[in-house]
Amino acid sequence: MNTLLILAATFILLAFVSIFIYNNLVKQRNLVQEAWSIIDVMLKKRYDLIPNLVEIVKGYASHEKETLENVVAARKNAQKATDVDHKKLAEQNLNQAMMNLFAVAESYPDLKANANFQQLQTDLTVLETDLEKSRRYYNGAVRVYNTTVESFPNNIFANMFRFVKSTFFELDNPIERQN
């Protein structure tokens, strides 16, 4: 009878540990998804500012058509990207196009003095700061989640229930790190 009680107690303990591990994996995965949705919202706000910025620059620098078209195309590609890896690449391209746009704006003193341009530039700067904070939060959530997925005995349950590591949202371009 004692053996039966010990086996039952061990089974119940293993069941509770399994439930705890599974629920923790779900919680960590949901935190990663929440963090990604915050980045997604920030990027959407950024994408909404870009056409206004392009229109203002277009009025002052109409012969810079290629630069403006590159910004529009990069924005469109970034909006279409769905997973973290594609979004990361699309954002790098958009960042490069935006740097080129601001380089063009430097050549036009009247444009730099335009109140709407200055306001959009300020809004974009604030948004970029918020986006950087969101990236840090996302990467922290990914770090915790990935550690949970890879740690023993969590990795047994993670493999069993197909919890896979998430991708960090990092800048791969060393020039962008300097900006």
Short mmCIF file of C-alpha atoms in Angstrom, two decimals:
data_model
loop_
_atom_site.label_atom_id
_atom_site.label_comp_id
_atom_site.label_asym_id
_atom_site.label_seq_id
_atom_site.Cartn_x
_atom_site.Cartn_y
_atom_site.Cartn_z
CA MET A 1 0.00 0.00 0.00
CA ASN A 2 2.88 2.37 0.81
CA THR A 3 4.39 1.75 -2.60
CA LEU A 4 1.10 2.63 -4.22
CA LEU A 5 0.88 5.89 -2.24
CA ILE A 6 4.46 6.80 -3.13
CA LEU A 7 3.77 6.14 -6.81
CA ALA A 8 0.57 8.17 -6.69
CA ALA A 9 2.31 11.06 -4.90
CA THR A 10 5.18 10.95 -7.42
CA PHE A 11 2.74 10.95 -10.32
CA ILE A 12 0.81 13.90 -8.85
CA LEU A 13 4.06 15.80 -8.22
CA LEU A 14 5.23 15.17 -11.80
CA ALA A 15 1.84 16.29 -13.11
CA PHE A 16 2.06 19.57 -11.16
CA VAL A 17 5.65 20.18 -12.28
CA SER A 18 4.64 19.46 -15.89
CA ILE A 19 1.71 21.86 -15.67
CA PHE A 20 3.93 24.54 -14.13
CA ILE A 21 6.60 24.16 -16.83
CA TYR A 22 4.05 24.18 -19.65
CA ASN A 23 2.25 27.25 -18.27
CA ASN A 24 5.55 29.06 -17.84
CA LEU A 25 6.48 28.34 -21.46
CA VAL A 26 3.09 29.66 -22.61
CA LYS A 27 3.49 32.78 -20.47
CA GLN A 28 6.96 33.51 -21.82
CA ARG A 29 5.82 32.96 -25.43
CA ASN A 30 2.89 35.33 -24.87
CA LEU A 31 5.22 37.99 -23.47
CA VAL A 32 7.32 37.74 -26.64
CA GLN A 33 4.20 38.08 -28.77
CA GLU A 34 3.03 41.06 -26.72
CA ALA A 35 6.43 42.73 -27.06
CA TRP A 36 6.36 42.16 -30.82
CA SER A 37 2.90 43.69 -31.08
CA ILE A 38 4.22 46.84 -29.36
CA ILE A 39 6.98 47.08 -31.97
CA ASP A 40 4.40 46.50 -34.68
CA VAL A 41 2.31 49.43 -33.41
CA MET A 42 5.36 51.70 -33.27
CA LEU A 43 6.35 50.71 -36.79
CA LYS A 44 2.80 51.40 -38.01
CA LYS A 45 3.00 54.92 -36.55
CA ARG A 46 6.36 55.37 -38.23
CA TYR A 47 4.99 54.18 -41.57
CA ASP A 48 2.14 56.69 -41.23
CA LEU A 49 4.58 59.60 -40.76
CA ILE A 50 6.75 58.78 -43.74
CA PRO A 51 4.31 59.75 -46.56
CA ASN A 52 3.83 63.19 -44.96
CA LEU A 53 7.58 63.66 -44.77
CA VAL A 54 8.01 62.57 -48.40
CA GLU A 55 5.30 65.00 -49.57
CA ILE A 56 6.97 67.95 -47.83
CA VAL A 57 10.38 67.05 -49.26
CA LYS A 58 8.81 66.54 -52.69
CA GLY A 59 7.63 70.15 -52.68
CA TYR A 60 11.15 71.44 -52.13
CA ALA A 61 13.27 68.86 -53.89
CA SER A 62 11.28 67.66 -56.88
CA HIS A 63 14.41 66.62 -58.79
CA GLU A 64 15.29 64.14 -56.02
CA LYS A 65 12.66 61.77 -57.38
CA GLU A 66 14.75 58.59 -57.03
CA THR A 67 15.41 59.20 -53.33
CA LEU A 68 11.72 59.80 -52.68
CA GLU A 69 10.70 56.71 -54.64
CA ASN A 70 13.22 54.62 -52.67
CA VAL A 71 11.69 55.76 -49.39
CA VAL A 72 8.18 54.94 -50.58
CA ALA A 73 9.27 51.51 -51.88
CA ALA A 74 11.17 50.72 -48.68
CA ARG A 75 8.15 51.72 -46.59
CA LYS A 76 5.89 49.48 -48.66
CA ASN A 77 8.27 46.52 -48.30
CA ALA A 78 8.55 47.07 -44.55
CA GLN A 79 4.77 47.10 -44.19
CA LYS A 80 4.50 43.80 -46.09
CA ALA A 81 7.09 41.99 -43.95
CA THR A 82 5.45 39.59 -41.52
CA ASP A 83 8.01 37.70 -39.45
CA VAL A 84 10.88 39.10 -37.41
CA ASP A 85 13.65 38.19 -39.88
CA HIS A 86 11.89 39.78 -42.87
CA LYS A 87 10.84 42.79 -40.79
CA LYS A 88 14.41 43.27 -39.61
CA LEU A 89 15.76 43.29 -43.18
CA ALA A 90 12.97 45.57 -44.42
CA GLU A 91 13.57 47.98 -41.54
CA GLN A 92 17.28 48.16 -42.34
CA ASN A 93 16.42 49.09 -45.93
CA LEU A 94 13.89 51.66 -44.75
CA ASN A 95 16.39 53.17 -42.31
CA GLN A 96 18.92 53.55 -45.14
CA ALA A 97 16.32 55.18 -47.38
CA MET A 98 15.33 57.57 -44.58
CA MET A 99 18.98 58.51 -43.97
CA ASN A 100 19.25 59.33 -47.68
CA LEU A 101 16.07 61.43 -47.46
CA PHE A 102 17.42 63.43 -44.53
CA ALA A 103 20.72 63.87 -46.38
CA VAL A 104 18.75 65.39 -49.26
CA ALA A 105 16.90 67.64 -46.83
CA GLU A 106 20.22 68.98 -45.56
CA SER A 107 20.81 70.46 -49.03
CA TYR A 108 17.65 72.59 -48.83
CA PRO A 109 17.78 75.29 -46.12
CA ASP A 110 14.18 76.34 -46.81
CA LEU A 111 13.01 72.78 -46.29
CA LYS A 112 14.94 72.44 -43.03
CA ALA A 113 13.29 75.66 -41.83
CA ASN A 114 9.77 74.49 -42.77
CA ALA A 115 7.68 74.13 -39.59
CA ASN A 116 5.84 71.03 -40.85
CA PHE A 117 9.12 69.35 -41.77
CA GLN A 118 10.59 70.20 -38.37
CA GLN A 119 7.50 68.85 -36.59
CA LEU A 120 7.54 65.61 -38.58
CA GLN A 121 11.25 65.24 -37.93
CA THR A 122 10.64 65.75 -34.19
CA ASP A 123 7.75 63.26 -34.21
CA LEU A 124 9.93 60.75 -36.02
CA THR A 125 12.77 61.24 -33.54
CA VAL A 126 10.43 60.67 -30.58
CA LEU A 127 8.97 57.62 -32.31
CA GLU A 128 12.45 56.22 -32.99
CA THR A 129 13.28 56.59 -29.28
CA ASP A 130 10.09 54.76 -28.33
CA LEU A 131 10.81 52.13 -30.94
CA GLU A 132 14.26 51.56 -29.50
CA LYS A 133 12.74 51.06 -26.05
CA SER A 134 10.24 48.62 -27.54
CA ARG A 135 13.04 46.70 -29.24
CA ARG A 136 14.87 46.42 -25.94
CA TYR A 137 11.71 45.15 -24.23
CA TYR A 138 11.11 42.65 -27.04
CA ASN A 139 14.70 41.41 -26.99
CA GLY A 140 14.54 41.03 -23.20
CA ALA A 141 11.35 39.00 -23.51
CA VAL A 142 12.97 36.87 -26.24
CA ARG A 143 16.06 36.32 -24.06
CA VAL A 144 13.96 35.10 -21.13
CA TYR A 145 11.78 32.94 -23.38
CA ASN A 146 14.74 31.39 -25.22
CA THR A 147 16.48 30.66 -21.93
CA THR A 148 13.31 29.01 -20.66
CA VAL A 149 12.94 26.95 -23.84
CA GLU A 150 16.57 25.77 -23.73
CA SER A 151 16.87 25.08 -19.99
CA PHE A 152 16.49 21.61 -18.52
CA PRO A 153 13.85 20.22 -17.85
CA ASN A 154 11.89 22.90 -19.74
CA ASN A 155 13.56 21.87 -23.00
CA ILE A 156 11.91 18.45 -22.78
CA PHE A 157 8.45 20.01 -22.64
CA ALA A 158 9.38 22.72 -25.14
CA ASN A 159 10.37 20.09 -27.69
CA MET A 160 7.37 17.94 -26.88
CA PHE A 161 4.91 20.84 -27.39
CA ARG A 162 6.87 22.50 -30.23
CA PHE A 163 7.93 25.67 -28.46
CA VAL A 164 10.70 27.10 -30.64
CA LYS A 165 13.23 29.82 -29.95
CA SER A 166 12.33 33.34 -31.05
CA THR A 167 14.52 35.67 -33.08
CA PHE A 168 16.02 38.82 -31.63
CA PHE A 169 15.22 42.12 -33.37
CA GLU A 170 18.68 43.60 -33.80
CA LEU A 171 20.43 45.92 -36.18
CA ASP A 172 22.93 44.07 -38.33
CA ASN A 173 24.35 47.17 -39.99
CA PRO A 174 27.25 48.60 -37.92
CA ILE A 175 26.65 52.07 -39.42
CA GLU A 176 23.11 52.11 -37.98
CA ARG A 177 24.54 51.30 -34.54
CA GLN A 178 26.56 54.53 -34.70
CA ASN A 179 23.51 56.65 -35.47
#
